[in-house]
Short mmCIF file of C-alpha atoms in Angstrom, two decimals:
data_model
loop_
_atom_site.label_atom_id
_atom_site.label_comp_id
_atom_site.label_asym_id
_atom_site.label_seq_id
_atom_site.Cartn_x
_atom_site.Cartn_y
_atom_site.Cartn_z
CA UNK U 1 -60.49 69.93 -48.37
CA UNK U 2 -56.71 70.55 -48.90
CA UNK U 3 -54.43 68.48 -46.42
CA UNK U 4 -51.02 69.17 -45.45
CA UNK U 5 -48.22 67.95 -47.46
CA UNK U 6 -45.27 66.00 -45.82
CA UNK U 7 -42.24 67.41 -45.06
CA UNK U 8 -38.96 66.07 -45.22
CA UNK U 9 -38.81 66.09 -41.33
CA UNK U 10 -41.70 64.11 -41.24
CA UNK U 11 -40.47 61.42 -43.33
CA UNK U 12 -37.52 61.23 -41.67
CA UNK U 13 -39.74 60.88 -38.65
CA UNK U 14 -41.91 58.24 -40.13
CA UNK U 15 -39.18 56.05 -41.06
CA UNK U 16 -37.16 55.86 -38.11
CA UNK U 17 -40.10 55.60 -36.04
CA UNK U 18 -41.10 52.33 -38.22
CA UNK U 19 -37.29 50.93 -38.18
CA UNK U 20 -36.72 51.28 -34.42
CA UNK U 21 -38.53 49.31 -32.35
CA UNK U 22 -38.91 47.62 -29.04
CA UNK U 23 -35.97 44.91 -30.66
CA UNK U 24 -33.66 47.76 -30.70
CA UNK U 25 -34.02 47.90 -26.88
CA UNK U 26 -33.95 43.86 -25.93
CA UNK U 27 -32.09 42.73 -28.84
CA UNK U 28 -28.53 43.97 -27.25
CA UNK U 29 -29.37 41.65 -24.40
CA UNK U 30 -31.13 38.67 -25.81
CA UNK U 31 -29.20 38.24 -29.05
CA UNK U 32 -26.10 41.48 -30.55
CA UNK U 33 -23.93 40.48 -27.53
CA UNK U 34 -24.47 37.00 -26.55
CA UNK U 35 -24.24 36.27 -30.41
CA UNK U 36 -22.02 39.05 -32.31
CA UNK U 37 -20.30 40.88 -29.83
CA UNK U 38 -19.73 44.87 -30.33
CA UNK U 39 -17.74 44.95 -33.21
CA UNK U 40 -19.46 42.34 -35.18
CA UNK U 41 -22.50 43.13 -34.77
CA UNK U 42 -21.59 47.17 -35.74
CA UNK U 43 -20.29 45.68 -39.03
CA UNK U 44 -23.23 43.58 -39.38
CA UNK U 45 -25.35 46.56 -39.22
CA UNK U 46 -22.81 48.59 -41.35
CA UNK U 47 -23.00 45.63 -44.03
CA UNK U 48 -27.04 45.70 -44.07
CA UNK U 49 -27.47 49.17 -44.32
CA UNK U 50 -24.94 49.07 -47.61
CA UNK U 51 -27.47 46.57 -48.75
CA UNK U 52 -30.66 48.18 -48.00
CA UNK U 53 -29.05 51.15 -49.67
CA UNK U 54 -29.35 49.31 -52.89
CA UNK U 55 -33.15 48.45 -52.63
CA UNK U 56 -33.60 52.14 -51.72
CA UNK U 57 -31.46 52.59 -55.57
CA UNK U 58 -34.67 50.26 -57.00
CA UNK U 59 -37.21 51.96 -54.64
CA UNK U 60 -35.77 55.59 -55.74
CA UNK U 61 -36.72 53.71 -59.42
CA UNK U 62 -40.03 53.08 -59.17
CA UNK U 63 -40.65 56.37 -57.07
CA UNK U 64 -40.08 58.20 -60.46
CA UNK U 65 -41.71 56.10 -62.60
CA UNK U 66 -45.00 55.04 -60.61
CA UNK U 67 -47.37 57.80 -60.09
CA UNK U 68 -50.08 55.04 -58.24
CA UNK U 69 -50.97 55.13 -54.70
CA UNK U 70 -50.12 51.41 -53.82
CA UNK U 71 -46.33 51.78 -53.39
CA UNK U 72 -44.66 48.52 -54.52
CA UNK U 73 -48.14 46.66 -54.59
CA UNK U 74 -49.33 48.74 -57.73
CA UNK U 75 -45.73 49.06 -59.30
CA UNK U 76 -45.33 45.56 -59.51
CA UNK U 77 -49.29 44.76 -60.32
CA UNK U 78 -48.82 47.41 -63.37
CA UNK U 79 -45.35 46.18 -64.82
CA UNK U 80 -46.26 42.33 -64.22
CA UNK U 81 -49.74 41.72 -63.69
CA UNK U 82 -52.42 40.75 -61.43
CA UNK U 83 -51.31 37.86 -59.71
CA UNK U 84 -47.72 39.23 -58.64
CA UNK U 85 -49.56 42.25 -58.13
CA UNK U 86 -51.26 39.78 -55.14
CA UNK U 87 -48.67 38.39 -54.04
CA UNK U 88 -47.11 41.85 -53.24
CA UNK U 89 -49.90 42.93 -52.20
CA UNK U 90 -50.32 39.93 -49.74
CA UNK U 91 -46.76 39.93 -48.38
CA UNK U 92 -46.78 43.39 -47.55
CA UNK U 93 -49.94 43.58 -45.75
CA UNK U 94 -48.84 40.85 -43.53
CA UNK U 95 -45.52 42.13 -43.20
CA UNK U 96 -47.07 45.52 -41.76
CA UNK U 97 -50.57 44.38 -40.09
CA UNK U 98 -48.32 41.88 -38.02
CA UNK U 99 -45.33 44.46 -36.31
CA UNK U 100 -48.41 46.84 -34.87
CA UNK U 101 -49.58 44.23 -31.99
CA UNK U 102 -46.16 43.08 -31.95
CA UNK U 103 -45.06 46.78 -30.98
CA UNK U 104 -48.38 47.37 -28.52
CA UNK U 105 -47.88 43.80 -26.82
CA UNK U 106 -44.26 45.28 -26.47
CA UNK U 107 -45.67 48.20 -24.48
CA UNK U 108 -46.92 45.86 -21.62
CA UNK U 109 -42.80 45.08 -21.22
CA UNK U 110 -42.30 49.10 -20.91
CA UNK U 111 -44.79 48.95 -18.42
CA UNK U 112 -43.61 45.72 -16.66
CA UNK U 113 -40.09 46.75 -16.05
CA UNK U 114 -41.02 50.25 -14.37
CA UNK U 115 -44.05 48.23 -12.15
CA UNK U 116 -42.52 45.04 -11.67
CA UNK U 117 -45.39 42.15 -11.35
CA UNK U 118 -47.69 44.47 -13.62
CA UNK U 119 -49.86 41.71 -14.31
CA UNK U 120 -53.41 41.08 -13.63
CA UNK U 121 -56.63 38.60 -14.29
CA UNK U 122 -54.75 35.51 -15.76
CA UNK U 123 -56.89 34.34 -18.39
CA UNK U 124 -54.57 31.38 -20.52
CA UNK U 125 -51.19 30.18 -21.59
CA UNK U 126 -50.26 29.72 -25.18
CA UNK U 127 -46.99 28.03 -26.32
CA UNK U 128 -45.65 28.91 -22.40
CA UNK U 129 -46.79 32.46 -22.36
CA UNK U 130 -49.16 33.45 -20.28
CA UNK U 131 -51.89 36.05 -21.38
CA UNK U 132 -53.06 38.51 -18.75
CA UNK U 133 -56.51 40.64 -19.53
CA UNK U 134 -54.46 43.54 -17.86
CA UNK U 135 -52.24 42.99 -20.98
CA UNK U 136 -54.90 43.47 -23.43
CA UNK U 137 -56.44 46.09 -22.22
CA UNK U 138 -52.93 47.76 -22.42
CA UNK U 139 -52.69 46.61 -26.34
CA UNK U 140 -56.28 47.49 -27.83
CA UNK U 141 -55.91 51.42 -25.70
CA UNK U 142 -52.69 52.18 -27.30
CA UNK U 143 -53.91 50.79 -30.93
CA UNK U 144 -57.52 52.32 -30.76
CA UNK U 145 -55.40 56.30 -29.78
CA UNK U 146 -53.58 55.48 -32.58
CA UNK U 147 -56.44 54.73 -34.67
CA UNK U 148 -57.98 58.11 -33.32
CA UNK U 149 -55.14 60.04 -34.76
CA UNK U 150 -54.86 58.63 -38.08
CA UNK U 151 -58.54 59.02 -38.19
CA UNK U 152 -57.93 62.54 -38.16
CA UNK U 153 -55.36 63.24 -41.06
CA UNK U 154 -51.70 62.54 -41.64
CA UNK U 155 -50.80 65.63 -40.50
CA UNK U 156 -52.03 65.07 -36.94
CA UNK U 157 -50.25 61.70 -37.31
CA UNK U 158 -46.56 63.00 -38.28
CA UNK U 159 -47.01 65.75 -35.02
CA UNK U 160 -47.12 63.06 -32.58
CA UNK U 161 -44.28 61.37 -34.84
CA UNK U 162 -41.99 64.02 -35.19
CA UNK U 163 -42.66 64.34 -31.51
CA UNK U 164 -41.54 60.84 -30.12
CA UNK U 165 -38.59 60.89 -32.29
CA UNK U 166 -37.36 63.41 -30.90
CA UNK U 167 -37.63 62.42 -27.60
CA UNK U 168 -36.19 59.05 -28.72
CA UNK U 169 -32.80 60.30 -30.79
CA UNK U 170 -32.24 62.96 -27.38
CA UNK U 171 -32.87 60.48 -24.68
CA UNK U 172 -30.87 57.58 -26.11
CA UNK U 173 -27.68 59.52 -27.60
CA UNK U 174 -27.77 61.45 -24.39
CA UNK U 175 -27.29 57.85 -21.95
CA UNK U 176 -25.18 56.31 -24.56
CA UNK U 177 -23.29 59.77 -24.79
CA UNK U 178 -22.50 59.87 -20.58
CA UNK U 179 -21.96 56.34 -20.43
CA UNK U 180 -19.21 56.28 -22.93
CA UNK U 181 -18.02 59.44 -21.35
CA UNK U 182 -17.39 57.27 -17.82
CA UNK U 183 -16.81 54.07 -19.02
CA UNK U 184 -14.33 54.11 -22.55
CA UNK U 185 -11.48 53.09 -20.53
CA UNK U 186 -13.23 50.60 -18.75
CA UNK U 187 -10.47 47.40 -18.47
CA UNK U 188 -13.48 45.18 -18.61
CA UNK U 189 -15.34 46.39 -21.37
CA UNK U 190 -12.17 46.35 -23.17
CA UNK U 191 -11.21 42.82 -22.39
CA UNK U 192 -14.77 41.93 -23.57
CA UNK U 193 -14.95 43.47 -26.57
CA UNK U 194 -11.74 44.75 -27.97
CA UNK U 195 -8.81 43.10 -26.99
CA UNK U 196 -10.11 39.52 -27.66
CA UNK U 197 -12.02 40.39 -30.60
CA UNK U 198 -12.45 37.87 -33.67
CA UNK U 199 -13.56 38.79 -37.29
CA UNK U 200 -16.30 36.27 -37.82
CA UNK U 201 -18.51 36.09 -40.54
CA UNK U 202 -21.12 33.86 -39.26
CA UNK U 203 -21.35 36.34 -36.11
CA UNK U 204 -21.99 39.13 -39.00
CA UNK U 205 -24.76 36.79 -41.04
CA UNK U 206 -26.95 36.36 -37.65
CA UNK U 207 -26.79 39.89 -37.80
CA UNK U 208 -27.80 40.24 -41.66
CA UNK U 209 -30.57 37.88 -41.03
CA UNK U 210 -32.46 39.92 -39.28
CA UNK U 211 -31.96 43.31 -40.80
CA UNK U 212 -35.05 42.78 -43.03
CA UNK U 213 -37.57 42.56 -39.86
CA UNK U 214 -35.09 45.21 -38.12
CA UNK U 215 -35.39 48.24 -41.19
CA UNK U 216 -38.79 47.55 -42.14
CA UNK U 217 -40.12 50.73 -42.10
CA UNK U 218 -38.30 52.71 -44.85
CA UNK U 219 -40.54 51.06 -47.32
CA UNK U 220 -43.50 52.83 -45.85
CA UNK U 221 -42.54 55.93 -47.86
CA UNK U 222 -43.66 54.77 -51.07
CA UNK U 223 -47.37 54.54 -49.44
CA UNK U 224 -47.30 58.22 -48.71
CA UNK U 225 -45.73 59.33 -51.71
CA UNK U 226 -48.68 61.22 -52.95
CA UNK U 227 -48.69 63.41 -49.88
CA UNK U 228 -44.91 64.66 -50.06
CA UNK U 229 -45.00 68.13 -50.01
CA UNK U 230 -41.09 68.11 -51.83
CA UNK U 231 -39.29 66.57 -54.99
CA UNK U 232 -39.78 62.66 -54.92
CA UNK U 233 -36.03 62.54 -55.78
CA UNK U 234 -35.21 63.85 -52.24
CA UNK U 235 -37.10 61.03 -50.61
CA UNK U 236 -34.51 58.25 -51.65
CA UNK U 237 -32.02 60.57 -49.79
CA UNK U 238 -34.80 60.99 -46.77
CA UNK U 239 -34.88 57.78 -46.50
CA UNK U 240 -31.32 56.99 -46.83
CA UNK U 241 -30.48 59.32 -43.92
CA UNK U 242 -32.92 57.99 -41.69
CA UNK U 243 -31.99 54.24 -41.88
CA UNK U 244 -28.88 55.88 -41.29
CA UNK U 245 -29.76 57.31 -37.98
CA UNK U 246 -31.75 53.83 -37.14
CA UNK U 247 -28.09 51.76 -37.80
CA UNK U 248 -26.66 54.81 -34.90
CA UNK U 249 -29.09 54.06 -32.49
CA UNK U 250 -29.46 50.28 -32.74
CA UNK U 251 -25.54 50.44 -32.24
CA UNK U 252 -25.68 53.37 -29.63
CA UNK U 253 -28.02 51.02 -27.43
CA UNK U 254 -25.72 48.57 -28.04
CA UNK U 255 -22.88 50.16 -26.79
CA UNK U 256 -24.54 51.36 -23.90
CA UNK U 257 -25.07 47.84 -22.89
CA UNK U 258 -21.34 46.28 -23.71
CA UNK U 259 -20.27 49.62 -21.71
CA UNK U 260 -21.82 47.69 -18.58
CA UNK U 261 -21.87 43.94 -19.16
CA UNK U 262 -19.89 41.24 -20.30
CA UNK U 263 -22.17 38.69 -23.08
CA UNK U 264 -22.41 36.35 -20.68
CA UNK U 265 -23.93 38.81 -18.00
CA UNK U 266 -25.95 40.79 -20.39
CA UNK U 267 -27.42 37.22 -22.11
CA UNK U 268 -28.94 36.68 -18.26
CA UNK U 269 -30.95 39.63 -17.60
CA UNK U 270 -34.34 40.27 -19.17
CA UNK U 271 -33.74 43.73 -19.84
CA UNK U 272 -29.88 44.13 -20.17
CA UNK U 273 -30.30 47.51 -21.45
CA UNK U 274 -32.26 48.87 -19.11
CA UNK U 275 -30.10 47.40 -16.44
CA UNK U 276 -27.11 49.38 -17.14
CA UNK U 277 -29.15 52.63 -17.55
CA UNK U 278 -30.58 51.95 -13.68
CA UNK U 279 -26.99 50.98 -12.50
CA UNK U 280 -25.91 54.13 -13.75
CA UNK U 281 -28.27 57.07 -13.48
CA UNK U 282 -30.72 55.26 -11.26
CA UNK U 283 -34.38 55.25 -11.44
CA UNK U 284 -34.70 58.88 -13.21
CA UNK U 285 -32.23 57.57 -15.90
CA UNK U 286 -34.39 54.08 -16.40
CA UNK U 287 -37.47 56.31 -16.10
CA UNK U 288 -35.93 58.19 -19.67
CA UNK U 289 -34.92 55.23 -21.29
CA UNK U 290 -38.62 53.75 -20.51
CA UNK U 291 -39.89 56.87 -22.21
CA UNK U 292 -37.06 56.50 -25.09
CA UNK U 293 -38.26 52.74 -25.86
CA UNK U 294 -42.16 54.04 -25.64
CA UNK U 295 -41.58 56.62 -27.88
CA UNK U 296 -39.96 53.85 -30.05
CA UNK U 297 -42.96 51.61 -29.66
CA UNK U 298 -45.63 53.81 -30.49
CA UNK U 299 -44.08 55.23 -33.61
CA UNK U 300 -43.83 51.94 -34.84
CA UNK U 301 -47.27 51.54 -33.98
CA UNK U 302 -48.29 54.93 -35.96
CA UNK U 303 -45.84 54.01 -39.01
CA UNK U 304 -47.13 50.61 -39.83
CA UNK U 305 -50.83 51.79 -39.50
CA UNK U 306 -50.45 54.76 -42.01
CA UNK U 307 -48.62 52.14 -43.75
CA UNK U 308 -51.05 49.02 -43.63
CA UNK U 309 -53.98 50.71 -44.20
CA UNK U 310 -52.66 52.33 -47.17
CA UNK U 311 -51.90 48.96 -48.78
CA UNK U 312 -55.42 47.61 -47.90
CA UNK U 313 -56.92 50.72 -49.51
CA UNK U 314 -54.60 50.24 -52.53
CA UNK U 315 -55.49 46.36 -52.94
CA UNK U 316 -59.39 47.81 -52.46
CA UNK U 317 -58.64 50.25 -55.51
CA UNK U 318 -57.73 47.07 -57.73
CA UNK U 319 -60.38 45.40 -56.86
CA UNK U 320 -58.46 42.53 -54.97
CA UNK U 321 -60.12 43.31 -51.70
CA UNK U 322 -63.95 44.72 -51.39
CA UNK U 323 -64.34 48.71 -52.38
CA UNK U 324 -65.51 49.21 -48.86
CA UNK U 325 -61.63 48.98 -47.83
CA UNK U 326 -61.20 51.81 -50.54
CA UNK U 327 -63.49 54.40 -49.09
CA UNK U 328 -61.54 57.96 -47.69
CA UNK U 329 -62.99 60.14 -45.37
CA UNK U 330 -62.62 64.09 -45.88
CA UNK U 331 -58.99 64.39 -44.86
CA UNK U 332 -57.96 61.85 -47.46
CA UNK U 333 -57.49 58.53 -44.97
CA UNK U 334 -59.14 55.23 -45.93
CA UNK U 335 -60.91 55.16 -43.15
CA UNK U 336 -62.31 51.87 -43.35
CA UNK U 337 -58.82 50.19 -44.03
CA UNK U 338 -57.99 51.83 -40.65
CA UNK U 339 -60.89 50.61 -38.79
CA UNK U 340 -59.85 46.82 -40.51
CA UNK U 341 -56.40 47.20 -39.66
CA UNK U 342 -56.98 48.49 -35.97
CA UNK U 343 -59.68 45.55 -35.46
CA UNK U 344 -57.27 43.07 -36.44
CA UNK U 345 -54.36 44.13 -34.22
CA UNK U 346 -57.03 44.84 -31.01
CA UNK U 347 -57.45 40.83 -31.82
CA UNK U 348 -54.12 39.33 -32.30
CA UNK U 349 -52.78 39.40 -29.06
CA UNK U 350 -55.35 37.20 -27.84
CA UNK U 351 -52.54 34.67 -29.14
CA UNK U 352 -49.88 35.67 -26.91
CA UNK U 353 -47.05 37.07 -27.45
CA UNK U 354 -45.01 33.82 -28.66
CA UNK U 355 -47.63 33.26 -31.14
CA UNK U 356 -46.90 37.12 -32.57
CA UNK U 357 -43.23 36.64 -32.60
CA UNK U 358 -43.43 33.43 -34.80
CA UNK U 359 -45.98 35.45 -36.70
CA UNK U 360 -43.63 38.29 -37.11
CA UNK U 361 -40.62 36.18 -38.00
CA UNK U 362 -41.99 35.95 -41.20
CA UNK U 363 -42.30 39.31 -42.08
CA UNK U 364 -38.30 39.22 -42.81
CA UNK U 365 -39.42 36.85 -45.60
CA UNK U 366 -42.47 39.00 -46.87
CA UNK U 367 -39.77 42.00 -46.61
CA UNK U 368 -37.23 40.00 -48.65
CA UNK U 369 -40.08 38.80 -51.67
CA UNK U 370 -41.26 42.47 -51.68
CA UNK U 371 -37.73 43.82 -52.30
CA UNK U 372 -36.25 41.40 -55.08
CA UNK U 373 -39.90 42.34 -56.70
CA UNK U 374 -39.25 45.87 -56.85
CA UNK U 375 -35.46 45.63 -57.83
CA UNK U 376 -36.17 42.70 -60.92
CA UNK U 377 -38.75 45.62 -62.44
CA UNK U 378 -36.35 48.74 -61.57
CA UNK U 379 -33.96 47.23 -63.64
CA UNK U 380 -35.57 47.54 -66.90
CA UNK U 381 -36.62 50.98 -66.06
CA UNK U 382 -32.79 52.23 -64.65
CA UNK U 383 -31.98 55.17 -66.83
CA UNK U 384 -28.34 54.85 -66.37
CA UNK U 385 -25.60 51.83 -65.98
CA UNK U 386 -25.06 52.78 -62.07
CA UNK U 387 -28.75 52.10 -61.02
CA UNK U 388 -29.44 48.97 -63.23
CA UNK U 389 -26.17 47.54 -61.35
CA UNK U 390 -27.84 48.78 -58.03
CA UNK U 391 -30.94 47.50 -58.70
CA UNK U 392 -29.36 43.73 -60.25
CA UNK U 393 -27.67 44.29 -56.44
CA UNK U 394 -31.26 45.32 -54.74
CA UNK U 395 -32.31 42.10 -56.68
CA UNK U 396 -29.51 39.45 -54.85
CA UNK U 397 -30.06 41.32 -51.54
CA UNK U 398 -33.71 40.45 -51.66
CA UNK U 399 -33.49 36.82 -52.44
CA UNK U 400 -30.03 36.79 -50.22
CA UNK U 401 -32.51 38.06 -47.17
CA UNK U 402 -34.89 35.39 -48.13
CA UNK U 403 -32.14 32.40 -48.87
CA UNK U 404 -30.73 33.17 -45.27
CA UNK U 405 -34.00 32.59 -43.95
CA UNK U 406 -35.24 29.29 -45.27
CA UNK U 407 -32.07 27.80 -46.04
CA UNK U 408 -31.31 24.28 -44.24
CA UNK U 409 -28.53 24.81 -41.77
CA UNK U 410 -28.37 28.58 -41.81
CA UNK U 411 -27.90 30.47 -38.70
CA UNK U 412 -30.99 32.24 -39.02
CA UNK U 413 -33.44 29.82 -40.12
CA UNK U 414 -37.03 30.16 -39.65
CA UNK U 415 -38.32 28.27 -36.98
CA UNK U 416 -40.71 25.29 -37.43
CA UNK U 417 -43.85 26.94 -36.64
CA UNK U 418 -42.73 29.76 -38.48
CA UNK U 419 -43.02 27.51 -41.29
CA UNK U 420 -46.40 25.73 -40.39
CA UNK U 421 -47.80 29.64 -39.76
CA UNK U 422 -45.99 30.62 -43.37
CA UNK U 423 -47.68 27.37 -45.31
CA UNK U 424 -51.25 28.75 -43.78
CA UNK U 425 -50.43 31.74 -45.00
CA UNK U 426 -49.58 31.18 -48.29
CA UNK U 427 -52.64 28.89 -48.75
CA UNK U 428 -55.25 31.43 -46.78
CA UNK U 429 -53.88 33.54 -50.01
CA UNK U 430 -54.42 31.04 -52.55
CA UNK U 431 -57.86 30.32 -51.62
CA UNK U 432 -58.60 33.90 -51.44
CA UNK U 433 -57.20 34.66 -54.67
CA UNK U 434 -58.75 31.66 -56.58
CA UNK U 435 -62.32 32.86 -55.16
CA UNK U 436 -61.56 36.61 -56.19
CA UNK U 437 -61.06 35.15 -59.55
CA UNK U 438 -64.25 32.91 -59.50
CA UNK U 439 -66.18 36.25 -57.88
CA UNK U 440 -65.10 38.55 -60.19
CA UNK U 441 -65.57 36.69 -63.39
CA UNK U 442 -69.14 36.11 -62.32
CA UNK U 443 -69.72 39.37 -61.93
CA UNK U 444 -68.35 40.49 -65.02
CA UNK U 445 -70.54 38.29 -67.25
CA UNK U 446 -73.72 39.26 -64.76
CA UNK U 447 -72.79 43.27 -66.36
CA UNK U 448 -72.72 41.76 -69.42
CA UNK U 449 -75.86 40.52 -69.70
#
């Protein structure tokens, strides 16, 4: 049966839907303002979209020279063997798997702020978050839909994408739009943000830090690239554009908030964001920007699934995870991967969502590993002198994301359970791995014979 090839649309859809989030949302609030200010954080994002721009160089690489479904998993098994193969193959798993209960436990904050005290049957508290069944049941309906639609073809998937992302980009450049239309000359604002502003590089590296967990998503492409219906030289440039458009909106939300609050004032509120949209427009403005960050939510929920399941199915076809994981149904999804992947994030906000935020710290890291991977083999391929500097580039930013992240004394440090949860991690891997080995060598000799 003959299934319908991506269009550039939808990966433009797809990618922005992975790389904005519920963070884009909360993060003005909780960390931009109170940390970077406006202008500082702008430049932060203007800085780490230069160097993302150089992993897309390597990624653009590898897209021409790696036929394999797999994405970086298989490009890196193929050019350096089986065990960095794994560990690819490992990172990005976790990296994905992790940000689709992070995104549906994010829904129940949607919910929250619209129906305040939404929160029923207390069941536990883990690490001082309480975990409500009403929650849950929130979590595991959104994931299973999603699971529905991906069960159903990629095309049916990139509809509903193409759909919220629209909704998104309209909604939030529309309230940013009026805002900045009423408020520019605000004394306030400017006082804030302008007049006293600082250049500070630390301010900037907080900001840096992060981008790795914040444009996760444009990687995705390279797990779809046998279902581009166009040239895989315009998906670098796809993919370019639409990390473009996720650095707008990131700053547009932003802006929207430093348009109504001081740091100080913004640092205080749980949802500073939606704040100024209420104090503005009112309920029917909030009620848009609820729909805005839902439509966020869920296509981050939708990317990382077609994403995720991809890689298990890819790890399946290289024998590194059972064949069962490897099985497609009609309309070309690994079905089975799904059902894993869906299974696993029903269960993971059992932990809370503290737990999944330490969790998903670490996908920065995995995001980091998997991109100085990719650049170190693109630079042997590069065809011309521009790329293999890009890629030697892609290379620094990859271990620069990583350094910033478990360096002593950085600003951005993993925290300590972080740490504990990256150790189990990274052993749950090694045991796995050594017992694949043991497994598969057995079996080898038992054909043998």
């Amino acid at each position: 049966m003959m299934t319908k090839k991506l269009s550039k649309i939808d990966i433009l859809a797809l990618v922005v839907g992975s790389v904005i989030g519920w963070g884009a949302f909360y993060l003005p609030g909780q960390k931009f303002l109170p940390q970077s200010g406006l202008i500082n954080t702008a430049l932060g994002f203007l800085i780490g979209w230069i160097m993302i721009y150089f992993v897309q160089i390597a990624y653009h690489v590898m897209m021409l020279n790696h036929k394999d479904k797999g994405g970086e998993f298989s490009y890196v098994y193929n050019y350096l063997g089986k065990k960095h193969g794994f560990i690819v193959g490992w990172s990005l798993s976790f990296c994905y798997l992790t940000l689709i209960p992070l995104n549906a436990s994010a829904l129940t904050l949607v919910i929250k702020s619209l129906i305040p005290n939404f929160s029923y049957i207390y069941l536990y508290t883990i690490v001082g978050n309480k975990v409500y069944l009403s929650d849950l049941i929130i979590s595991t309906l959104i994931i299973y839909s999603f699971y529905q639609i991906n069960k159903h073809g990629i095309s049916l998937s990139m509809t509903f994408q193409k759909l919220l992302i629209f909704l998104l980009v309209v909604i939030v450049s529309s309230l940013t739009g009026i805002i900045l239309i009423k408020n520019y000359n605000n004394s306030e604002f400017i006082t804030n943000y302008i007049s006293n502003y600082q250049f500070n590089v630390s301010q900037m590296l907080q900001i840096l830090a992060v981008i790795p967990f914040l444009f996760v998503g444009f990687d995705i492409v390279p797990q779809v690239i046998t279902d581009l219906g166009f040239n895989r030289q315009f998906a670098t440039r796809m993919t370019v554009i639409a990390t473009g458009f996720g650095v707008l909106i990131y700053n547009a939300i932003n802006l929207l908030t430093a348009l109504t609050y001081s740091p100080k004032a913004a640092q205080h509120l749980t949802w500073a964001s939606g704040s100024a949209v209420l104090n503005h427009f009112g309920w029917l403005g909030f009620l848009l920007l609820a729909i805005a960050l839902f439509a966020a939510i869920v296509g981050g929920i939708n990317g990382f699934m077609v994403g995720s399941s991809r890689v298990i199915a890819s790890l399946a076809s290289y024998q590194l995870m059972p064949k069962y994981f490897e099985i497609e149904n009609e309309l070309d999804v690994p079905v089975n991967a799904l059902k894993f992947i869906t299974l696993i994030s029903i269960l993971m906000p059992l932990l809370g969502r503290m737990i999944i935020l330490y969790i998903v710290d670490l996908s920065s890291l995995m995001a980091g590993l998997t991109y100085a991977y990719v650049s170190y083999i693109s630079i042997s391929l590069s065809e011309t002198r521009k790329e293999k500097i890009f890629c030697c580039l892609g290379f620094f930013v990859g271990l620069s994301f990583m350094l910033l992240l478990i360096s002593p004394g950085s600003p951005s440090q993993l925290r300590p359970l972080s740490f504990i949860i990256l150790l189990l991690w990274i052993l749950l891997g090694y045991f796995y791995y050594t017992k694949l080995n043991k497994y598969n060598k057995s079996h080898f000799h038992k054909e043998k014979k």
